[in-house]
PDB file of C-alpha atoms in Angstrom:
ATOM      1  CA  UNK A 270      29.024  73.221  82.995  1.00  0.00           C
ATOM      2  CA  UNK A 271      30.700  76.467  83.601  1.00  0.00           C
ATOM      3  CA  UNK A 272      27.846  78.324  84.825  1.00  0.00           C
ATOM      4  CA  UNK A 273      27.716  76.941  88.209  1.00  0.00           C
ATOM      5  CA  UNK A 274      31.616  77.387  88.449  1.00  0.00           C
ATOM      6  CA  UNK A 275      31.941  80.998  87.220  1.00  0.00           C
ATOM      7  CA  UNK A 276      30.518  84.177  88.788  1.00  0.00           C
ATOM      8  CA  UNK A 277      30.334  86.924  86.340  1.00  0.00           C
ATOM      9  CA  UNK A 278      30.246  90.512  87.702  1.00  0.00           C
ATOM     10  CA  UNK A 279      30.046  92.935  85.002  1.00  0.00           C
ATOM     11  CA  UNK A 280      27.461  95.913  84.115  1.00  0.00           C
ATOM     12  CA  UNK A 281      24.786  95.337  80.979  1.00  0.00           C
ATOM     13  CA  UNK A 282      24.759  97.698  78.158  1.00  0.00           C
ATOM     14  CA  UNK A 283      28.834  97.494  77.605  1.00  0.00           C
ATOM     15  CA  UNK A 284      29.905  97.769  74.100  1.00  0.00           C
ATOM     16  CA  UNK A 285      33.175  96.758  72.653  1.00  0.00           C
ATOM     17  CA  UNK A 286      34.367  96.656  68.901  1.00  0.00           C
ATOM     18  CA  UNK A 287      36.049  92.817  69.026  1.00  0.00           C
ATOM     19  CA  UNK A 288      36.068  89.712  67.453  1.00  0.00           C
ATOM     20  CA  UNK A 289      33.597  87.440  69.418  1.00  0.00           C
ATOM     21  CA  UNK A 290      35.440  84.395  68.278  1.00  0.00           C
ATOM     22  CA  UNK A 291      38.830  85.628  69.358  1.00  0.00           C
ATOM     23  CA  UNK A 292      37.306  86.920  72.989  1.00  0.00           C
ATOM     24  CA  UNK A 293      35.832  83.450  73.236  1.00  0.00           C
ATOM     25  CA  UNK A 294      39.157  81.962  72.878  1.00  0.00           C
ATOM     26  CA  UNK A 295      40.682  84.211  75.467  1.00  0.00           C
ATOM     27  CA  UNK A 296      38.117  83.542  78.070  1.00  0.00           C
ATOM     28  CA  UNK A 297      37.944  79.754  77.346  1.00  0.00           C
ATOM     29  CA  UNK A 298      41.685  79.447  78.127  1.00  0.00           C
ATOM     30  CA  UNK A 299      42.019  81.733  81.156  1.00  0.00           C
ATOM     31  CA  UNK A 300      38.651  80.394  82.661  1.00  0.00           C
ATOM     32  CA  UNK A 301      39.351  76.744  82.177  1.00  0.00           C
ATOM     33  CA  UNK A 302      43.002  77.298  82.970  1.00  0.00           C
ATOM     34  CA  UNK A 303      41.691  79.229  86.518  1.00  0.00           C
ATOM     35  CA  UNK A 304      39.391  75.949  86.939  1.00  0.00           C
ATOM     36  CA  UNK A 305      41.914  73.522  86.231  1.00  0.00           C
ATOM     37  CA  UNK A 306      44.518  75.363  88.826  1.00  0.00           C
ATOM     38  CA  UNK A 307      42.231  77.284  91.370  1.00  0.00           C
ATOM     39  CA  UNK A 308      39.001  75.274  91.371  1.00  0.00           C
ATOM     40  CA  UNK A 309      35.746  76.741  91.616  1.00  0.00           C
ATOM     41  CA  UNK A 310      34.047  79.247  91.535  1.00  0.00           C
ATOM     42  CA  UNK A 311      36.175  81.564  89.291  1.00  0.00           C
ATOM     43  CA  UNK A 312      35.520  85.261  89.137  1.00  0.00           C
ATOM     44  CA  UNK A 313      35.159  86.969  85.987  1.00  0.00           C
ATOM     45  CA  UNK A 314      34.712  91.008  86.440  1.00  0.00           C
ATOM     46  CA  UNK A 315      34.166  93.135  83.298  1.00  0.00           C
ATOM     47  CA  UNK A 316      34.766  96.598  83.382  1.00  0.00           C
ATOM     48  CA  UNK A 317      35.605 100.083  81.368  1.00  0.00           C
ATOM     49  CA  UNK A 318      38.768 101.996  81.812  1.00  0.00           C
ATOM     50  CA  UNK A 319      38.371 105.147  79.451  1.00  0.00           C
ATOM     51  CA  UNK A 320      38.396 103.647  76.149  1.00  0.00           C
ATOM     52  CA  UNK A 321      39.571 100.240  77.325  1.00  0.00           C
ATOM     53  CA  UNK A 322      37.509  96.969  78.203  1.00  0.00           C
ATOM     54  CA  UNK A 323      39.363  95.235  81.189  1.00  0.00           C
ATOM     55  CA  UNK A 324      38.832  91.600  81.766  1.00  0.00           C
ATOM     56  CA  UNK A 325      39.780  90.025  85.428  1.00  0.00           C
ATOM     57  CA  UNK A 326      39.565  86.287  85.657  1.00  0.00           C
ATOM     58  CA  UNK A 327      40.190  85.239  89.268  1.00  0.00           C
ATOM     59  CA  UNK A 328      40.712  82.069  91.173  1.00  0.00           C
ATOM     60  CA  UNK A 329      41.282  80.893  94.848  1.00  0.00           C
ATOM     61  CA  UNK A 330      43.817  78.467  94.075  1.00  0.00           C
ATOM     62  CA  UNK A 331      47.363  78.470  95.628  1.00  0.00           C
ATOM     63  CA  UNK A 332      48.756  81.063  93.780  1.00  0.00           C
ATOM     64  CA  UNK A 333      51.655  80.554  91.184  1.00  0.00           C
ATOM     65  CA  UNK A 334      55.138  80.603  92.143  1.00  0.00           C
ATOM     66  CA  UNK A 335      56.874  84.004  91.660  1.00  0.00           C
ATOM     67  CA  UNK A 336      59.750  82.196  89.532  1.00  0.00           C
ATOM     68  CA  UNK A 337      56.686  80.780  87.291  1.00  0.00           C
ATOM     69  CA  UNK A 338      55.086  84.118  86.750  1.00  0.00           C
ATOM     70  CA  UNK A 339      57.242  85.610  84.027  1.00  0.00           C
ATOM     71  CA  UNK A 340      56.774  82.404  82.087  1.00  0.00           C
ATOM     72  CA  UNK A 341      53.232  81.891  82.348  1.00  0.00           C
ATOM     73  CA  UNK A 342      52.577  82.931  78.722  1.00  0.00           C
ATOM     74  CA  UNK A 343      55.177  81.344  76.944  1.00  0.00           C
ATOM     75  CA  UNK A 344      54.798  78.558  74.316  1.00  0.00           C
ATOM     76  CA  UNK A 345      54.804  74.906  75.918  1.00  0.00           C
ATOM     77  CA  UNK A 346      55.734  76.278  79.134  1.00  0.00           C
ATOM     78  CA  UNK A 347      54.683  74.324  81.990  1.00  0.00           C
ATOM     79  CA  UNK A 348      55.385  75.036  85.815  1.00  0.00           C
ATOM     80  CA  UNK A 349      56.350  71.813  86.721  1.00  0.00           C
ATOM     81  CA  UNK A 350      58.288  69.162  84.033  1.00  0.00           C
ATOM     82  CA  UNK A 351      56.848  66.436  85.838  1.00  0.00           C
ATOM     83  CA  UNK A 352      53.087  67.055  84.678  1.00  0.00           C
ATOM     84  CA  UNK A 353      51.967  64.620  82.179  1.00  0.00           C
ATOM     85  CA  UNK A 354      50.998  65.989  78.762  1.00  0.00           C
ATOM     86  CA  UNK A 355      47.819  65.145  79.013  1.00  0.00           C
ATOM     87  CA  UNK A 356      47.244  67.993  81.533  1.00  0.00           C
ATOM     88  CA  UNK A 357      47.704  70.309  78.700  1.00  0.00           C
ATOM     89  CA  UNK A 358      50.124  71.259  75.881  1.00  0.00           C
ATOM     90  CA  UNK A 359      51.267  74.238  77.393  1.00  0.00           C
ATOM     91  CA  UNK A 360      49.921  76.544  74.857  1.00  0.00           C
ATOM     92  CA  UNK A 361      46.449  77.513  76.399  1.00  0.00           C
ATOM     93  CA  UNK A 362      47.715  81.042  77.894  1.00  0.00           C
ATOM     94  CA  UNK A 363      49.963  81.741  75.237  1.00  0.00           C
ATOM     95  CA  UNK A 364      46.975  81.466  72.540  1.00  0.00           C
ATOM     96  CA  UNK A 365      44.859  83.783  74.512  1.00  0.00           C
ATOM     97  CA  UNK A 366      48.260  86.284  74.962  1.00  0.00           C
ATOM     98  CA  UNK A 367      48.236  86.066  70.899  1.00  0.00           C
ATOM     99  CA  UNK A 368      44.535  86.729  70.652  1.00  0.00           C
ATOM    100  CA  UNK A 369      44.717  89.313  73.009  1.00  0.00           C
ATOM    101  CA  UNK A 370      47.658  91.285  71.177  1.00  0.00           C
ATOM    102  CA  UNK A 371      45.593  90.840  68.037  1.00  0.00           C
ATOM    103  CA  UNK A 372      42.704  93.146  69.592  1.00  0.00           C
ATOM    104  CA  UNK A 373      45.455  95.491  70.768  1.00  0.00           C
ATOM    105  CA  UNK A 374      45.467  94.135  73.930  1.00  0.00           C
ATOM    106  CA  UNK A 375      47.623  92.637  76.843  1.00  0.00           C
ATOM    107  CA  UNK A 376      47.033  89.776  79.498  1.00  0.00           C
ATOM    108  CA  UNK A 377      49.031  89.726  82.751  1.00  0.00           C
ATOM    109  CA  UNK A 378      49.212  87.385  85.692  1.00  0.00           C
ATOM    110  CA  UNK A 379      49.323  87.899  89.154  1.00  0.00           C
ATOM    111  CA  UNK A 380      48.980  86.394  92.457  1.00  0.00           C
ATOM    112  CA  UNK A 381      46.483  88.127  95.089  1.00  0.00           C
ATOM    113  CA  UNK A 382      46.889  88.018  98.671  1.00  0.00           C
ATOM    114  CA  UNK A 383      43.482  86.446  99.285  1.00  0.00           C
ATOM    115  CA  UNK A 384      43.734  83.693  96.331  1.00  0.00           C
TER     116      UNK A 384
END
């Protein structure tokens, strides 16, 4: 169902040593979160910077409040305590971060002026 909601920008032939199951967990959490909070389409750009693989996930939502940004990868963190539990456990981005760290990588979140 994501095929119509996600736009992929990646060169063919890129190679990386990684665990595909962990990459799937990372992408599923990042893209799922972007779709939930920013709507579609979600852009995913894959590129290399030297020896590093860089994956950018971008949505066109309203952005994350500046006071929330430092906490989005904290376990169980939700931007609003009034959000019902059914909207998520607050673990998805934390799980994505843990999987990135296992690969020696990192994840960051930022707001873009154009969404």
